[in-house]
Short mmCIF file of C-alpha atoms in Angstrom, two decimals:
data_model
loop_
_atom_site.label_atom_id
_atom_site.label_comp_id
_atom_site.label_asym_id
_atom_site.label_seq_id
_atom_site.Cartn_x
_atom_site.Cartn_y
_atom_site.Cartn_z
CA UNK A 1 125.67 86.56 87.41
CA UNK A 2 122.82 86.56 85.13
CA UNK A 3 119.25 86.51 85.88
CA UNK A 4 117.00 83.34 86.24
CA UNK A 5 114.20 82.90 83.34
CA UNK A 6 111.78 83.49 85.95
CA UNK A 7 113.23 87.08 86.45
CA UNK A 8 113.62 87.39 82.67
CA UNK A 9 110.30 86.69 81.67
CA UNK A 10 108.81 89.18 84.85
CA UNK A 11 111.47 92.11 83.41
CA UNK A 12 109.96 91.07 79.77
CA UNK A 13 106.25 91.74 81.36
CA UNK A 14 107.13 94.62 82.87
CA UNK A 15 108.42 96.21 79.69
CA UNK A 16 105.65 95.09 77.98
CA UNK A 17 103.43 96.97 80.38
CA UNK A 18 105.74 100.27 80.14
CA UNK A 19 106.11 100.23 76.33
CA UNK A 20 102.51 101.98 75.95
CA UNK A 21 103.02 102.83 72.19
CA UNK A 22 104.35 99.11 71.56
CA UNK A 23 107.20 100.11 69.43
CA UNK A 24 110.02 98.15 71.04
CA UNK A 25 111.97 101.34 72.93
CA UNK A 26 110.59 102.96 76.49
CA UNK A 27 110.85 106.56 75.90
CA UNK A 28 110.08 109.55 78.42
CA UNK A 29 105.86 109.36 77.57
CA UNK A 30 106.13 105.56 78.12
CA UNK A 31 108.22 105.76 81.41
CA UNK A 32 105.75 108.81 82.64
CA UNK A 33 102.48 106.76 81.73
CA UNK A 34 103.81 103.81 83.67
CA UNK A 35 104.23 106.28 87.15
CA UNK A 36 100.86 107.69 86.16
CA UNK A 37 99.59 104.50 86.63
CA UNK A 38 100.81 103.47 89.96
CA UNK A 39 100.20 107.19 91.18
CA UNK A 40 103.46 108.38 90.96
CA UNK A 41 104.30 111.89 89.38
CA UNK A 42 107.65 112.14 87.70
CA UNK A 43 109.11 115.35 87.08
CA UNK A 44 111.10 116.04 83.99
CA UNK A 45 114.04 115.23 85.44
CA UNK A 46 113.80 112.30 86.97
CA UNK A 47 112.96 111.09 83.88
CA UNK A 48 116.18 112.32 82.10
CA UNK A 49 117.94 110.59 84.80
CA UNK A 50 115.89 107.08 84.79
CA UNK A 51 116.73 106.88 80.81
CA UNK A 52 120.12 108.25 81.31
CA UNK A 53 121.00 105.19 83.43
CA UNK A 54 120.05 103.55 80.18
CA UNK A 55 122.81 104.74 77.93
CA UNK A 56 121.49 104.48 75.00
CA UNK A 57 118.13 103.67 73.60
CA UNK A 58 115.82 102.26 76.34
CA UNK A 59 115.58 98.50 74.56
CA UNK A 60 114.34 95.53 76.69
CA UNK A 61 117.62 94.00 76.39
CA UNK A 62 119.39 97.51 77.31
CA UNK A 63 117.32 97.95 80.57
CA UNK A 64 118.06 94.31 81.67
CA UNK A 65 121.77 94.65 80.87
CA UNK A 66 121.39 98.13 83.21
CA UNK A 67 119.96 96.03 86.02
CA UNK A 68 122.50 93.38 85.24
CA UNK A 69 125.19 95.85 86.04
CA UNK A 70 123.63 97.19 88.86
CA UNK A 71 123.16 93.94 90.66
CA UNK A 72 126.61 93.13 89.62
CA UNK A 73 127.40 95.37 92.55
CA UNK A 74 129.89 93.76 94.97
CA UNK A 75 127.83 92.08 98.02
CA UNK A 76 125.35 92.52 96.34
CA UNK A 77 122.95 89.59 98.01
CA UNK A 78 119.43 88.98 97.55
CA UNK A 79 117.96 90.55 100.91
CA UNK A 80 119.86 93.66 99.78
CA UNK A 81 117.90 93.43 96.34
CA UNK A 82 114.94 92.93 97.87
CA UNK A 83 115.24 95.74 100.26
CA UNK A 84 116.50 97.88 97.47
CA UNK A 85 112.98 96.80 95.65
CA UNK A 86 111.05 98.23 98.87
CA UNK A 87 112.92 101.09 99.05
CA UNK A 88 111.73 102.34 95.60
CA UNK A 89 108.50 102.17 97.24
CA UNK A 90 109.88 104.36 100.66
CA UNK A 91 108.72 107.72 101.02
CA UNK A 92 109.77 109.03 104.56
CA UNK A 93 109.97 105.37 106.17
CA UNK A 94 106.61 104.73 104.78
CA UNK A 95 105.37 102.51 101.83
CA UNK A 96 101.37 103.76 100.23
CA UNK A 97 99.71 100.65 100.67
CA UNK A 98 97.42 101.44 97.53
CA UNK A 99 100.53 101.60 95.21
CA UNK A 100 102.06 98.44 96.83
CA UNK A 101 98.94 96.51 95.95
CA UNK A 102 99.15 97.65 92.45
CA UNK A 103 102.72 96.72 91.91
CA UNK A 104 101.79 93.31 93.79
CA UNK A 105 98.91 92.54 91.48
CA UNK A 106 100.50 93.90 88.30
CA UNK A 107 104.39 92.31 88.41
CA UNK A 108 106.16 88.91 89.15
CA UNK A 109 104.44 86.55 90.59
CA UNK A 110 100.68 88.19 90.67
CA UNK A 111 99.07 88.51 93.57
CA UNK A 112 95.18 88.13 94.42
CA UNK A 113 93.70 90.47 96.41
CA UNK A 114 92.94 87.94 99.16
CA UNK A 115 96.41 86.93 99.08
CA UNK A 116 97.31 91.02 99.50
CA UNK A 117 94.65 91.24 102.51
CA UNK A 118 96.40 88.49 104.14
CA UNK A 119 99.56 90.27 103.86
CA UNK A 120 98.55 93.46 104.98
CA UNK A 121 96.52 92.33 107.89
CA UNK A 122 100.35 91.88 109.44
CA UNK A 123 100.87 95.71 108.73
CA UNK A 124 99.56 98.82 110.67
CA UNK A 125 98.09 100.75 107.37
CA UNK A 126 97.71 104.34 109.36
CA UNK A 127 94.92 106.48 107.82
CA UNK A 128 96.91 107.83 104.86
CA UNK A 129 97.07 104.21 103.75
CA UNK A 130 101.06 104.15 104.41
CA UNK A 131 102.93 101.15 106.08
CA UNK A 132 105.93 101.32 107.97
CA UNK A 133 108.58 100.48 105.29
CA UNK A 134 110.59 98.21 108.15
CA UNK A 135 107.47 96.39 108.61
CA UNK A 136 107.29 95.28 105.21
CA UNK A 137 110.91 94.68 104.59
CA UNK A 138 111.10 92.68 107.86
CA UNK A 139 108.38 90.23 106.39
CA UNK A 140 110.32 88.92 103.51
CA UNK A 141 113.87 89.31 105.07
CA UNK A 142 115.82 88.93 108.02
CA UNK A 143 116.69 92.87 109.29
CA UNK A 144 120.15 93.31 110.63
CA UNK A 145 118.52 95.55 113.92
CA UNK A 146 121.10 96.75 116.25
CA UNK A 147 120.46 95.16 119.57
CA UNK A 148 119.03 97.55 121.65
CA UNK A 149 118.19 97.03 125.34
CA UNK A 150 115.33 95.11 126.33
CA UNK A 151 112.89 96.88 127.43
CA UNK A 152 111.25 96.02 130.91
CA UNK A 153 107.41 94.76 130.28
CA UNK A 154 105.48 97.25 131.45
CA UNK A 155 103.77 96.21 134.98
CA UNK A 156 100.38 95.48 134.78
CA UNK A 157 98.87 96.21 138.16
CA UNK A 158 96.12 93.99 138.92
CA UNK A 159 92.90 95.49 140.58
CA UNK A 160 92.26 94.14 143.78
CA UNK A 161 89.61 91.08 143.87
CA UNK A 162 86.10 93.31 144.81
CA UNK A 163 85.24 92.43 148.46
CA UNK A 164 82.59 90.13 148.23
CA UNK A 165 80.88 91.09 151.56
CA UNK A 166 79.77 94.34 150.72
CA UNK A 167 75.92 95.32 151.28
CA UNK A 168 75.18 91.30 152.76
CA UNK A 169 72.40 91.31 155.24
CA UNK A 170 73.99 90.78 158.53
#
C-alpha cells in the first residue's frame, strides 16, 4: 500500500525541514540539527543507525520507500501507526509536552497554539511538562486495555446535617 498525497506532501515538508544544507540528501549534521531543534540529543550512534535504516543515500524518495517498507509490516493498521508515531515521542511512559507542541505546530496538518491548549487541557502536564503517553494515545485511538475489575466508588460519607437548635434562647 502506498501512501496518500496528503502523507506525501507532509513526508516532502518534513524533509524539507531536515535537509538544513538544501542539497537534496539528509546526512548525519542534517538529521542531528533536526533533534537539536525539537530538544532531542542524538548520540553518534543513533545516528549511524537512523541512516543505516536508509540503505543507501538518505534521498526523499529513499526515506519514503524506508517508511513504505516499514508500514508494509503485516497488521500493520493505522491505530498501530499512530501509536508507533507517539511512541517516538515516549520516554518512560511519558511524552515532554514542549516537544509535542513543536512537532504539532511544525508537521502535518499544523496546529495553532489554541488548538494545542485545547488539547492539552485533556492531559495532566506534571511539573516536568511530561504527559502520560496512554493519555495521549487514548485521545486519537481506541486502547485495547485489559479489563480489569471495577473498582468500588469510593464511599463518600456525608457529614451529618448541623443541629439547628444549638445556642436558641429557650
Amino acid at each position: 500500500g502506498g501512501f496518500s498525497e496528503d502523507q506525501l506532501q507532509m513526508y516532502k515538508d518534513c524533509f524539507k525541514l531536515m535537509d538544513i544544507n538544501k542539497d537534496g540528501q539528509l546526512d548525519k549534521n542534517d538529521l542531528r540539527g533536526a533533534f537539536d531543534n525539537v530538544g532531542v540529543l542524538m548520540s553518534e550512534g543513533e545516528l549511524d543507525g537512523l541512516l543505516g535504516e536508509i540503505g543507501g543515500a538518505c534521498t526523499y524518495d529513499n526515506m519514503v520507500k524506508m517508511f513504505q517498507e516499514k508500514m508494509a509490516g503485516d497488521g500493520n493498521d493505522s491505530d498501530d501507526l499512530i501509536v508507533q508515531a507517539f511512541k517516538a515521542y515516549d520516554q518512560e511512559g511519558k511524552i515532554d509536552s514542549k516537544m509535542f507542541t513543536h512537532a504539532l505546530m511544525t508537521w502535518g496538518d499544523k496546529m495553532t497554539k489554541a488548538e494545542i491548549d485545547d488539547i492539552f487541557g485533556e492531559f495532566e502536564i506534571d511539573e516536568d511538562y511530561m504527559i502520560k503517553s496512554k493519555d495521549v494515545i487514548g485521545l486519537f485511538v481506541a486502547v485495547k486495555e485489559e479489563p480489569k475489575a471495577e473498582e468500588p466508588a469510593p464511599v463518600v460519607e456525608e457529614a451529618p446535617p448541623a443541629e439547628e437548635d444549638e445556642g436558641d434562647a429557650k
